[in-house]
Tab-separated table of C-alpha atoms in Angstrom:
chain	number	residue	atom	x	y	z
T	1	MET	CA	34.356	-28.019	28.938
T	2	ILE	CA	36.252	-27.942	32.223
T	3	PRO	CA	33.835	-28.531	35.133
T	4	PRO	CA	33.243	-25.729	37.647
T	5	LEU	CA	35.653	-25.521	40.549
T	6	GLN	CA	34.573	-27.064	43.821
T	7	ILE	CA	34.568	-24.911	46.941
T	8	LEU	CA	36.963	-26.711	49.260
T	9	SER	CA	38.704	-23.898	51.128
T	10	PRO	CA	37.366	-21.055	53.272
T	11	THR	CA	37.040	-17.480	52.127
T	12	VAL	CA	40.370	-15.698	51.648
T	13	THR	CA	41.222	-13.650	54.738
T	14	PRO	CA	43.833	-10.918	55.347
T	15	LEU	CA	45.808	-13.466	57.376
T	16	THR	CA	46.065	-15.923	54.472
T	17	LEU	CA	47.050	-13.067	52.162
T	18	SER	CA	49.817	-11.942	54.493
T	19	LEU	CA	51.052	-15.535	54.872
T	20	ARG	CA	51.091	-15.862	51.100
T	21	SER	CA	53.617	-13.034	50.767
T	22	LEU	CA	55.646	-14.095	53.823
T	23	PRO	CA	58.324	-16.169	51.963
T	24	THR	CA	58.982	-13.366	49.467
T	25	VAL	CA	59.141	-10.705	52.179
T	26	LEU	CA	61.325	-12.906	54.382
T	27	PHE	CA	63.861	-13.599	51.636
T	28	LEU	CA	64.047	-9.922	50.645
T	29	VAL	CA	64.468	-8.788	54.263
T	30	ILE	CA	67.235	-11.349	54.879
T	31	THR	CA	68.903	-10.286	51.636
T	32	ASP	CA	68.770	-6.606	52.595
T	33	VAL	CA	70.095	-7.262	56.106
T	34	ILE	CA	73.037	-9.271	54.765
T	35	SER	CA	73.781	-6.654	52.099
T	36	LEU	CA	73.598	-3.727	54.536
T	37	SER	CA	75.777	-5.596	57.044
T	38	ALA	CA	78.328	-6.376	54.344
T	39	ALA	CA	78.337	-2.720	53.234
T	40	SER	CA	78.958	-1.542	56.792
T	41	ILE	CA	81.684	-4.092	57.580
T	42	LEU	CA	83.388	-3.529	54.220
T	43	SER	CA	83.492	0.259	54.682
T	44	VAL	CA	84.819	0.011	58.264
T	45	TYR	CA	87.628	-2.441	57.503
T	46	LEU	CA	88.504	-0.749	54.218
T	47	ARG	CA	88.970	2.528	56.061
T	48	LEU	CA	90.984	0.689	58.713
T	49	ALA	CA	93.251	-0.716	55.997
T	50	LEU	CA	93.818	2.845	54.749
T	51	ASN	CA	95.531	3.826	58.020
T	52	GLY	CA	92.341	4.691	59.835
T	53	GLN	CA	92.694	5.396	63.565
T	54	PHE	CA	89.483	4.425	65.370
T	55	GLN	CA	87.803	1.785	67.487
T	56	VAL	CA	85.979	-0.784	65.331
T	57	GLN	CA	83.545	-1.486	68.183
T	58	LEU	CA	82.322	2.110	67.909
T	59	TYR	CA	80.779	1.281	64.525
T	60	LEU	CA	79.663	-2.231	65.405
T	61	ASN	CA	77.477	-0.681	68.104
T	62	LEU	CA	75.453	0.986	65.344
T	63	TRP	CA	73.966	-2.343	64.204
T	64	PRO	CA	70.374	-1.321	65.144
T	65	LEU	CA	70.517	1.112	62.207
T	66	ILE	CA	70.198	-1.873	59.878
T	67	GLY	CA	66.768	-2.528	61.357
T	68	VAL	CA	65.864	1.138	60.867
T	69	THR	CA	66.905	0.831	57.214
T	70	VAL	CA	64.703	-2.222	56.725
T	71	LEU	CA	61.767	-0.310	58.255
T	72	THR	CA	62.495	2.563	55.883
T	73	PHE	CA	62.399	0.155	52.962
T	74	ALA	CA	59.077	-1.167	54.213
T	75	VAL	CA	57.641	2.363	54.319
T	76	ALA	CA	58.880	2.822	50.737
T	77	ARG	CA	56.852	-0.301	49.827
T	78	LEU	CA	59.902	-2.345	48.906
T	79	TYR	CA	58.393	-5.453	50.523
T	80	PRO	CA	57.372	-7.668	48.855
T	81	ALA	CA	57.916	-5.436	45.773
T	82	VAL	CA	55.696	-7.733	43.699
T	83	GLY	CA	54.778	-6.233	40.335
T	84	LEU	CA	57.220	-3.369	40.891
T	85	SER	CA	59.191	-2.208	37.862
T	86	PRO	CA	62.959	-2.754	38.344
T	87	VAL	CA	63.493	0.908	37.453
T	88	GLU	CA	61.032	2.050	40.111
T	89	GLU	CA	62.583	-0.354	42.630
T	90	LEU	CA	66.022	1.135	41.932
T	91	ARG	CA	64.620	4.650	42.396
T	92	ARG	CA	62.999	3.805	45.740
T	93	LEU	CA	66.112	2.020	46.996
T	94	CYS	CA	68.366	4.964	46.106
T	95	ILE	CA	66.078	7.620	47.578
T	96	SER	CA	65.333	5.664	50.776
T	97	THR	CA	68.985	4.790	51.419
T	98	THR	CA	70.228	8.295	50.654
T	99	LEU	CA	67.638	9.996	52.877
T	100	LEU	CA	68.459	7.605	55.715
T	101	TYR	CA	72.191	8.345	55.535
T	102	LEU	CA	71.491	12.086	55.339
T	103	ALA	CA	69.283	11.808	58.437
T	104	LEU	CA	71.993	9.811	60.215
T	105	GLY	CA	74.607	12.442	59.340
T	106	ALA	CA	72.368	15.243	60.609
T	107	PHE	CA	71.662	13.322	63.823
T	108	ILE	CA	75.375	12.800	64.507
T	109	PHE	CA	76.033	16.487	63.806
T	110	LEU	CA	73.313	17.564	66.245
T	111	LEU	CA	74.842	15.332	68.920
T	112	ARG	CA	78.223	16.931	68.202
T	113	GLU	CA	79.708	13.532	67.442
T	114	GLY	CA	81.020	14.609	64.039
T	115	THR	CA	84.641	14.301	65.112
T	116	THR	CA	84.092	10.828	66.594
T	117	TYR	CA	82.835	9.117	63.446
T	118	SER	CA	84.681	8.995	60.132
T	119	ARG	CA	82.977	10.739	57.229
T	120	GLY	CA	84.856	8.447	54.856
T	121	ILE	CA	83.279	5.384	56.415
T	122	PHE	CA	79.767	6.793	56.103
T	123	LEU	CA	80.342	7.799	52.471
T	124	MET	CA	81.688	4.358	51.596
T	125	ALA	CA	78.883	2.645	53.526
T	126	TRP	CA	76.329	4.727	51.606
T	127	VAL	CA	77.808	3.774	48.206
T	128	PHE	CA	78.253	0.101	49.144
T	129	SER	CA	74.683	-0.036	50.468
T	130	LEU	CA	73.288	1.335	47.209
T	131	VAL	CA	75.235	-1.149	45.095
T	132	LEU	CA	75.108	-4.292	47.240
T	133	VAL	CA	71.396	-4.132	48.111
T	134	TRP	CA	70.418	-3.681	44.469
T	135	LEU	CA	72.733	-6.427	43.208
T	136	ALA	CA	71.685	-8.824	45.968
T	137	ARG	CA	68.001	-8.346	45.141
T	138	ILE	CA	68.731	-9.118	41.494
T	139	CYS	CA	70.574	-12.309	42.468
T	140	VAL	CA	67.826	-13.451	44.841
T	141	ARG	CA	65.194	-13.001	42.133
T	142	LYS	CA	67.346	-14.878	39.626
T	143	LEU	CA	67.615	-17.785	42.072
T	144	PHE	CA	64.128	-17.968	43.579
T	145	ALA	CA	61.615	-16.111	41.369
T	146	LYS	CA	61.031	-19.280	39.322
T	147	TYR	CA	59.581	-21.113	42.336
T	148	PRO	CA	55.792	-21.049	42.837
T	149	TRP	CA	56.041	-19.743	46.416
T	150	TRP	CA	57.672	-16.513	45.219
T	151	GLY	CA	55.234	-13.655	44.717
T	152	TYR	CA	51.509	-14.104	44.159
T	153	PRO	CA	49.339	-16.299	41.939
T	154	VAL	CA	47.330	-14.223	39.460
T	155	LEU	CA	43.996	-14.857	37.784
T	156	VAL	CA	43.798	-13.344	34.306
T	157	LEU	CA	40.347	-12.170	33.188
T	158	GLY	CA	40.410	-12.243	29.397
T	159	ALA	CA	41.814	-14.860	27.016
T	160	GLY	CA	42.212	-12.595	23.981
T	161	LYS	CA	45.355	-11.126	22.485
T	162	THR	CA	45.865	-8.835	25.456
T	163	GLY	CA	45.576	-11.714	27.921
T	164	GLU	CA	47.996	-13.772	25.852
T	165	LEU	CA	50.484	-10.878	25.729
T	166	LEU	CA	50.135	-10.361	29.477
T	167	ILE	CA	50.732	-14.038	30.297
T	168	ARG	CA	53.735	-14.200	27.975
T	169	THR	CA	55.209	-11.088	29.586
T	170	LEU	CA	54.736	-12.367	33.135
T	171	LYS	CA	56.218	-15.742	32.183
T	172	ARG	CA	59.266	-14.075	30.680
T	173	GLN	CA	59.764	-11.845	33.712
T	174	PRO	CA	59.243	-14.070	36.785
T	175	GLY	CA	61.084	-11.488	38.895
T	176	LEU	CA	57.929	-9.365	38.867
T	177	GLY	CA	56.401	-11.988	41.169
T	178	LEU	CA	53.013	-12.168	39.442
T	179	LYS	CA	52.400	-15.813	38.497
T	180	PRO	CA	49.471	-16.440	36.110
T	181	VAL	CA	47.802	-19.674	37.205
T	182	ALA	CA	44.439	-19.545	35.424
T	183	VAL	CA	42.475	-17.626	32.796
T	184	LEU	CA	38.749	-16.896	32.587
T	185	ASP	CA	36.799	-15.704	29.556
T	186	ASP	CA	33.102	-15.685	28.542
T	187	ASP	CA	33.935	-16.663	24.960
T	188	PRO	CA	33.245	-20.440	24.688
T	189	GLN	CA	35.696	-20.638	21.763
T	190	LYS	CA	38.604	-19.686	24.018
T	191	GLN	CA	39.336	-22.871	25.880
T	192	GLY	CA	42.429	-24.978	26.461
T	193	GLU	CA	45.694	-23.287	27.461
T	194	ILE	CA	47.604	-20.042	26.905
T	195	GLU	CA	51.369	-20.399	27.336
T	196	GLY	CA	50.717	-23.394	29.586
T	197	VAL	CA	48.127	-21.565	31.724
T	198	PRO	CA	44.686	-23.270	31.674
T	199	VAL	CA	41.557	-21.430	30.544
T	200	LEU	CA	39.030	-22.629	33.137
T	201	GLY	CA	35.781	-21.154	31.845
T	202	GLN	CA	33.535	-18.127	32.232
T	203	LEU	CA	34.201	-14.977	34.279
T	204	SER	CA	31.521	-16.034	36.761
T	205	LEU	CA	33.968	-18.648	38.086
T	206	ALA	CA	36.230	-15.899	39.459
T	207	PRO	CA	34.942	-16.052	43.104
T	208	TYR	CA	35.347	-19.834	43.132
T	209	ALA	CA	38.863	-19.607	41.709
T	210	ALA	CA	39.802	-17.016	44.338
T	211	ARG	CA	38.673	-19.357	47.130
T	212	GLU	CA	39.867	-22.662	45.706
T	213	MET	CA	43.291	-21.452	44.567
T	214	ASN	CA	43.817	-18.816	47.274
T	215	ILE	CA	44.256	-16.034	44.692
T	216	SER	CA	44.384	-12.416	45.851
T	217	HIS	CA	45.481	-10.795	42.577
T	218	ALA	CA	43.508	-10.567	39.350
T	219	ILE	CA	44.256	-8.686	36.142
T	220	VAL	CA	41.494	-7.557	33.798
T	221	ALA	CA	43.003	-7.939	30.318
T	222	MET	CA	40.024	-6.930	28.176
T	223	PRO	CA	40.732	-3.394	26.943
T	224	GLY	CA	38.395	-3.738	23.954
T	225	VAL	CA	35.152	-4.531	25.825
T	226	PRO	CA	32.408	-1.876	26.010
T	227	ARG	CA	32.638	0.618	28.866
T	228	GLU	CA	29.463	-0.615	30.614
T	229	LYS	CA	30.624	-4.227	30.648
T	230	LEU	CA	34.095	-3.248	31.869
T	231	LEU	CA	32.636	-1.184	34.739
T	232	SER	CA	30.378	-4.111	35.655
T	233	ILE	CA	33.365	-6.483	35.763
T	234	LEU	CA	35.370	-4.088	37.914
T	235	GLU	CA	32.492	-3.542	40.342
T	236	ARG	CA	31.644	-7.226	40.606
T	237	TYR	CA	35.121	-8.632	41.071
T	238	GLY	CA	36.608	-5.687	42.928
T	239	GLN	CA	34.953	-7.186	46.022
T	240	THR	CA	36.486	-10.607	45.355
T	241	PHE	CA	40.121	-9.692	44.845
T	242	PRO	CA	42.002	-7.373	47.229
T	243	HIS	CA	44.273	-6.509	44.310
T	244	LEU	CA	42.472	-5.961	40.997
T	245	LEU	CA	44.567	-4.549	38.157
T	246	MET	CA	43.159	-3.282	34.870
T	247	ILE	CA	45.022	-2.989	31.578
T	248	PRO	CA	43.704	0.135	29.777
T	249	ASP	CA	43.400	0.513	26.025
T	250	LEU	CA	46.624	2.567	25.838
T	251	PHE	CA	49.112	0.218	24.207
T	252	GLY	CA	52.282	1.869	23.012
T	253	PHE	CA	51.958	4.783	25.436
T	254	ALA	CA	54.123	5.657	28.437
T	255	SER	CA	53.842	3.170	31.299
T	256	LEU	CA	56.648	3.829	33.798
T	257	TRP	CA	55.801	7.298	35.099
T	258	VAL	CA	52.003	7.232	34.994
T	259	SER	CA	50.052	7.937	38.175
T	260	ALA	CA	46.347	7.919	38.935
T	261	THR	CA	44.751	11.190	40.010
T	262	ASP	CA	41.276	12.224	41.114
T	263	ILE	CA	39.656	15.032	39.130
T	264	GLY	CA	36.454	15.873	40.977
T	265	GLY	CA	35.497	12.221	41.280
T	266	ILE	CA	36.710	11.342	37.784
T	267	LEU	CA	39.660	8.974	37.357
T	268	GLY	CA	42.536	10.554	35.491
T	269	LEU	CA	45.956	9.278	34.485
T	270	GLU	CA	48.785	11.786	34.822
T	271	ILE	CA	51.491	11.111	32.260
T	272	ARG	CA	54.598	13.113	33.063
T	273	GLN	CA	56.272	14.154	29.823
T	274	ARG	CA	59.812	14.215	31.171
T	275	LEU	CA	61.205	14.968	27.740
T	276	LEU	CA	59.584	18.408	28.034
T	277	LEU	CA	60.900	19.174	31.520
T	278	PRO	CA	64.160	21.179	31.648
T	279	GLY	CA	65.192	19.777	35.046
T	280	PRO	CA	65.452	16.100	34.034
T	281	GLN	CA	67.048	17.076	30.713
T	282	LEU	CA	69.714	19.061	32.561
T	283	MET	CA	70.297	16.112	34.900
T	284	LYS	CA	70.778	13.802	31.903
T	285	THR	CA	73.298	16.190	30.338
T	286	ILE	CA	75.259	16.543	33.593
T	287	LEU	CA	75.220	12.772	34.110
T	288	ASP	CA	76.491	12.218	30.566
T	289	ARG	CA	79.353	14.699	30.791
T	290	LEU	CA	80.457	13.786	34.322
T	291	LEU	CA	80.416	10.027	33.824
T	292	THR	CA	82.062	10.295	30.411
T	293	ILE	CA	85.000	12.267	31.816
T	294	LEU	CA	85.399	9.697	34.612
T	295	PHE	CA	85.189	6.799	32.131
T	296	VAL	CA	87.809	8.342	29.813
T	297	LEU	CA	90.276	8.922	32.663
T	298	ALA	CA	89.751	5.427	34.098
T	299	LEU	CA	89.864	3.620	30.748
T	300	LEU	CA	92.787	5.454	29.141
T	301	PRO	CA	95.222	2.493	29.595
T	302	LEU	CA	92.605	0.177	28.049
T	303	PHE	CA	92.240	2.572	25.106
T	304	LEU	CA	95.985	2.409	24.410
T	305	PHE	CA	96.041	-1.392	24.740
T	306	ILE	CA	93.152	-1.848	22.264
T	307	MET	CA	94.766	0.545	19.794
T	308	ALA	CA	97.964	-1.529	19.876
T	309	LEU	CA	96.033	-4.795	19.353
T	310	ILE	CA	94.172	-3.429	16.325
T	311	ARG	CA	97.406	-2.163	14.777
T	312	LEU	CA	99.077	-5.561	15.213
T	313	ASP	CA	96.072	-7.621	14.070
T	314	SER	CA	95.278	-6.195	10.621
T	315	ARG	CA	95.966	-3.399	8.201
T	316	GLY	CA	93.969	-0.215	8.234
T	317	PRO	CA	93.039	2.676	10.522
T	318	ILE	CA	92.449	2.181	14.239
T	319	PHE	CA	89.164	4.092	14.289
T	320	TYR	CA	86.160	3.763	12.028
T	321	GLY	CA	83.616	6.514	11.523
T	322	GLN	CA	80.140	6.104	10.068
T	323	LYS	CA	77.416	8.651	9.424
T	324	ARG	CA	74.468	8.143	11.781
T	325	LEU	CA	71.226	9.947	12.536
T	326	GLY	CA	71.221	11.925	15.766
T	327	GLN	CA	68.724	14.080	17.612
T	328	ASN	CA	66.338	15.906	15.254
T	329	ALA	CA	67.605	13.592	12.466
T	330	LYS	CA	70.908	15.498	12.152
T	331	LEU	CA	73.772	13.500	10.675
T	332	PHE	CA	76.942	13.022	12.699
T	333	THR	CA	79.976	10.725	12.585
T	334	ALA	CA	79.791	7.950	15.162
T	335	TRP	CA	83.237	6.605	16.016
T	336	LYS	CA	84.221	3.041	16.853
T	337	PHE	CA	87.344	0.968	17.104
T	338	ARG	CA	87.737	-0.725	13.719
T	339	SER	CA	86.539	-4.319	14.027
T	340	MET	CA	86.364	-5.234	10.309
T	341	VAL	CA	88.759	-5.699	7.434
T	342	THR	CA	89.270	-2.667	5.210
T	343	ASN	CA	87.542	-4.240	2.159
T	344	ALA	CA	84.490	-5.207	4.209
T	345	ASP	CA	81.870	-4.591	1.487
T	346	ASP	CA	83.612	-6.857	-1.047
T	347	VAL	CA	84.107	-9.601	1.542
T	348	LEU	CA	80.423	-9.455	2.543
T	349	GLU	CA	79.161	-9.603	-1.051
T	350	LYS	CA	81.339	-12.614	-1.868
T	351	TYR	CA	80.223	-14.344	1.337
T	352	LEU	CA	76.518	-13.810	0.552
T	353	MET	CA	77.054	-15.078	-2.999
T	354	HIS	CA	78.430	-18.338	-1.597
T	355	HIS	CA	75.741	-18.437	1.138
T	356	PRO	CA	72.534	-17.135	-0.516
T	357	GLU	CA	70.419	-18.556	2.329
T	358	LEU	CA	71.883	-15.855	4.614
T	359	ARG	CA	71.024	-12.909	2.359
T	360	GLU	CA	67.465	-12.647	3.691
T	361	GLN	CA	68.751	-12.682	7.278
T	362	TRP	CA	71.185	-9.878	6.428
T	363	GLU	CA	68.519	-7.763	4.719
T	364	GLN	CA	66.119	-8.154	7.652
T	365	GLU	CA	68.459	-7.940	10.644
T	366	ARG	CA	71.498	-6.158	9.152
T	367	LYS	CA	73.587	-8.607	11.208
T	368	LEU	CA	75.190	-12.015	10.708
T	369	LYS	CA	76.111	-14.326	13.538
T	370	HIS	CA	79.322	-15.363	11.786
T	371	ASP	CA	80.268	-12.177	9.958
T	372	PRO	CA	83.255	-12.799	7.606
T	373	ARG	CA	84.241	-9.118	7.703
T	374	VAL	CA	85.096	-9.134	11.416
T	375	THR	CA	88.759	-9.466	12.413
T	376	ARG	CA	90.047	-11.622	15.276
T	377	VAL	CA	90.475	-8.649	17.586
T	378	GLY	CA	87.227	-7.190	16.264
T	379	ARG	CA	85.324	-10.308	17.297
T	380	PHE	CA	86.522	-9.847	20.869
T	381	LEU	CA	85.774	-6.114	20.815
T	382	ARG	CA	82.239	-6.720	19.594
T	383	ARG	CA	81.512	-9.496	22.076
T	384	THR	CA	82.550	-7.204	24.932
T	385	SER	CA	81.155	-4.022	23.285
T	386	LEU	CA	84.589	-2.411	23.695
T	387	ASP	CA	84.488	-1.369	20.029
T	388	GLU	CA	82.021	1.380	21.008
T	389	LEU	CA	84.289	3.077	23.550
T	390	PRO	CA	85.390	5.846	21.094
T	391	GLN	CA	81.775	7.031	21.089
T	392	LEU	CA	82.560	8.632	24.431
T	393	TRP	CA	84.018	11.400	22.242
T	394	ASN	CA	80.592	11.753	20.588
T	395	VAL	CA	79.032	12.098	24.039
T	396	LEU	CA	81.454	14.872	25.001
T	397	ARG	CA	80.562	16.664	21.770
T	398	GLY	CA	76.847	16.418	22.585
T	399	GLU	CA	76.109	14.247	19.539
T	400	MET	CA	75.279	11.173	21.578
T	401	SER	CA	74.284	10.194	25.094
T	402	LEU	CA	75.549	7.396	27.300
T	403	VAL	CA	72.027	5.939	27.154
T	404	GLY	CA	69.545	6.280	24.335
T	405	PRO	CA	68.100	4.639	21.230
T	406	ARG	CA	70.477	2.710	19.006
T	407	PRO	CA	72.101	5.053	16.422
T	408	ILE	CA	70.782	4.216	12.950
T	409	VAL	CA	71.608	5.048	9.341
T	410	ASP	CA	69.327	6.541	6.667
T	411	ASP	CA	68.412	3.132	5.237
T	412	GLU	CA	66.879	2.072	8.561
T	413	ILE	CA	64.296	4.877	8.755
T	414	ARG	CA	61.756	2.740	6.875
T	415	TYR	CA	61.884	0.112	9.631
T	416	TYR	CA	60.862	2.711	12.217
T	417	SER	CA	57.813	3.954	10.287
T	418	ASP	CA	55.679	6.227	12.516
T	419	LYS	CA	58.032	5.610	15.467
T	420	PHE	CA	60.779	7.618	13.762
T	421	GLU	CA	59.279	10.838	15.163
T	422	LEU	CA	59.809	9.395	18.645
T	423	TYR	CA	63.348	8.334	17.775
T	424	LYS	CA	64.338	11.899	16.805
T	425	ARG	CA	63.405	13.394	20.168
T	426	VAL	CA	66.520	12.278	22.046
T	427	PRO	CA	70.167	11.767	21.097
T	428	PRO	CA	71.167	8.164	20.343
T	429	GLY	CA	73.086	6.310	23.022
T	430	ILE	CA	76.170	4.145	23.383
T	431	THR	CA	73.999	1.719	25.305
T	432	GLY	CA	70.243	1.348	25.618
T	433	LEU	CA	67.337	-0.988	26.215
T	434	TRP	CA	68.244	-3.033	23.148
T	435	GLN	CA	71.729	-3.756	24.470
T	436	VAL	CA	70.461	-4.914	27.879
T	437	SER	CA	67.503	-6.904	26.511
T	438	GLY	CA	69.294	-9.591	24.524
T	439	ARG	CA	71.239	-7.452	22.036
T	440	SER	CA	71.684	-9.423	18.798
T	441	ASN	CA	69.194	-12.082	19.959
T	442	VAL	CA	66.429	-9.458	19.697
T	443	THR	CA	64.625	-9.085	16.359
T	444	TYR	CA	64.742	-5.784	14.492
T	445	THR	CA	61.054	-5.111	15.207
T	446	GLU	CA	61.679	-5.649	18.912
T	447	ARG	CA	64.621	-3.241	18.762
T	448	VAL	CA	62.380	-0.545	17.284
T	449	ASN	CA	59.774	-1.131	19.990
T	450	LEU	CA	62.434	-0.962	22.703
T	451	ASP	CA	63.678	2.367	21.336
T	452	ALA	CA	60.108	3.709	21.315
T	453	TYR	CA	59.552	2.467	24.878
T	454	TYR	CA	62.706	4.224	26.031
T	455	VAL	CA	61.658	7.575	24.577
T	456	ARG	CA	58.128	7.350	25.988
T	457	ASN	CA	59.342	6.380	29.464
T	458	TRP	CA	62.570	8.363	29.526
T	459	SER	CA	63.964	9.519	32.851
T	460	VAL	CA	67.299	9.816	34.633
T	461	TRP	CA	66.361	6.736	36.701
T	462	LEU	CA	65.801	4.677	33.564
T	463	ASP	CA	69.231	5.800	32.330
T	464	ILE	CA	70.888	4.781	35.612
T	465	TYR	CA	69.164	1.392	35.522
T	466	ILE	CA	70.330	0.741	31.945
T	467	LEU	CA	73.904	1.824	32.737
T	468	LEU	CA	74.074	-0.538	35.709
T	469	LYS	CA	72.581	-3.424	33.766
T	470	THR	CA	74.961	-2.762	30.855
T	471	ILE	CA	77.912	-3.611	33.097
T	472	TRP	CA	76.410	-7.029	33.819
T	473	VAL	CA	75.506	-7.678	30.169
T	474	VAL	CA	79.010	-6.767	28.986
T	475	LEU	CA	80.623	-9.031	31.591
T	476	ILE	CA	78.628	-12.089	30.549
T	477	GLY	CA	78.588	-11.229	26.820
T	478	ASP	CA	74.816	-11.786	26.625
T	479	GLY	CA	73.558	-11.901	23.029
T	480	ALA	CA	76.630	-10.240	21.525
T	481	TYR	CA	78.152	-11.156	18.161
């Protein structure tokens, strides 16, 4: 039994809490200032290179607007952004930046300075600000989120399966900024460590842990306890921790777009079913069609180059079509660049006969790391996901979306079980959560769960986030084979 904690430090004050978040806030503010400055300078000198006729100093005098932008981000609660979903962070960044540039444009118009300033510069600065700020924040988290001074230490109340899942999740995603440092539980059998985090003892030690370890955040991870005990825990420790989070007994339900609401003094959770709203659905359709047309026009030379490589590399057709399940379980032909030999089934069967130890892996994952059917060009196409480019035609036909669940065949329905009803609600996508979450390194069960998560939390913002992250995943070839 670990002895009780000694009281060595004073009670946690608002000043110590603010100092705790200071490094995270400071790094994010510096990152945003550098990104916004780079966006402004890049847009000014790019316009100048395109035969722009203006005084550069005129735009350099607008530097105080960077401070206004940072204040706008602060109002949008983007500092320190601890525990904030990356999708929600992207949404707040886009809305805050866009509203600020719209306000700036209106202000210049009211001052009748519209002819003095270049609209092209402001449009480029807006786009560069959106992209650079988001990318810079990702890079900063990649570099510094692993250090203990980033974010906040968290005390987990509950050492059961939920607590273990919570700790594992926070460890895997250090960018969230919530660092589990200790666990408390009244069950004397639950001692030792969970994922390297020590279980210190009973829940009654919570006030001592808050003082000794300077902890301002606690998470109640005991969804199965009786209602009376849970209310008692929340009442007792709500006065100890300025930030007390509770994990409800709603696993597998929507989590991104849930908001608390007061119903005559009763706590309610509003779950916005965006799949049922015509507005977001229309936005998704417009986004699909518009971006697909732009992608096809921009990538046409690449299409022709890949077609020539496939023709020179091996015999057979350039394109390969396979029946897949779409929205409402309707069959359609999903097109790809051919990446396998024409007698793929025979080659696979012979390979598995000579390597029987791989048959179980094939039957479970439907993938092999060293697939003998894949051609030389096909291996490159798969690693870069370029083999899926012809599916842009499926998007134009309305059979697929740019973002959605992974398209499956009839034989895979059994793996989805009760989640298949969720899968049918939206069209499958060229990319999705599976592709940006490790791709082939993710188990089949995890793929199914990711597809279900996407459907439950679907929104245009989630689609935009996945599209942006797909670019990064494709560039580094993460988990592809």
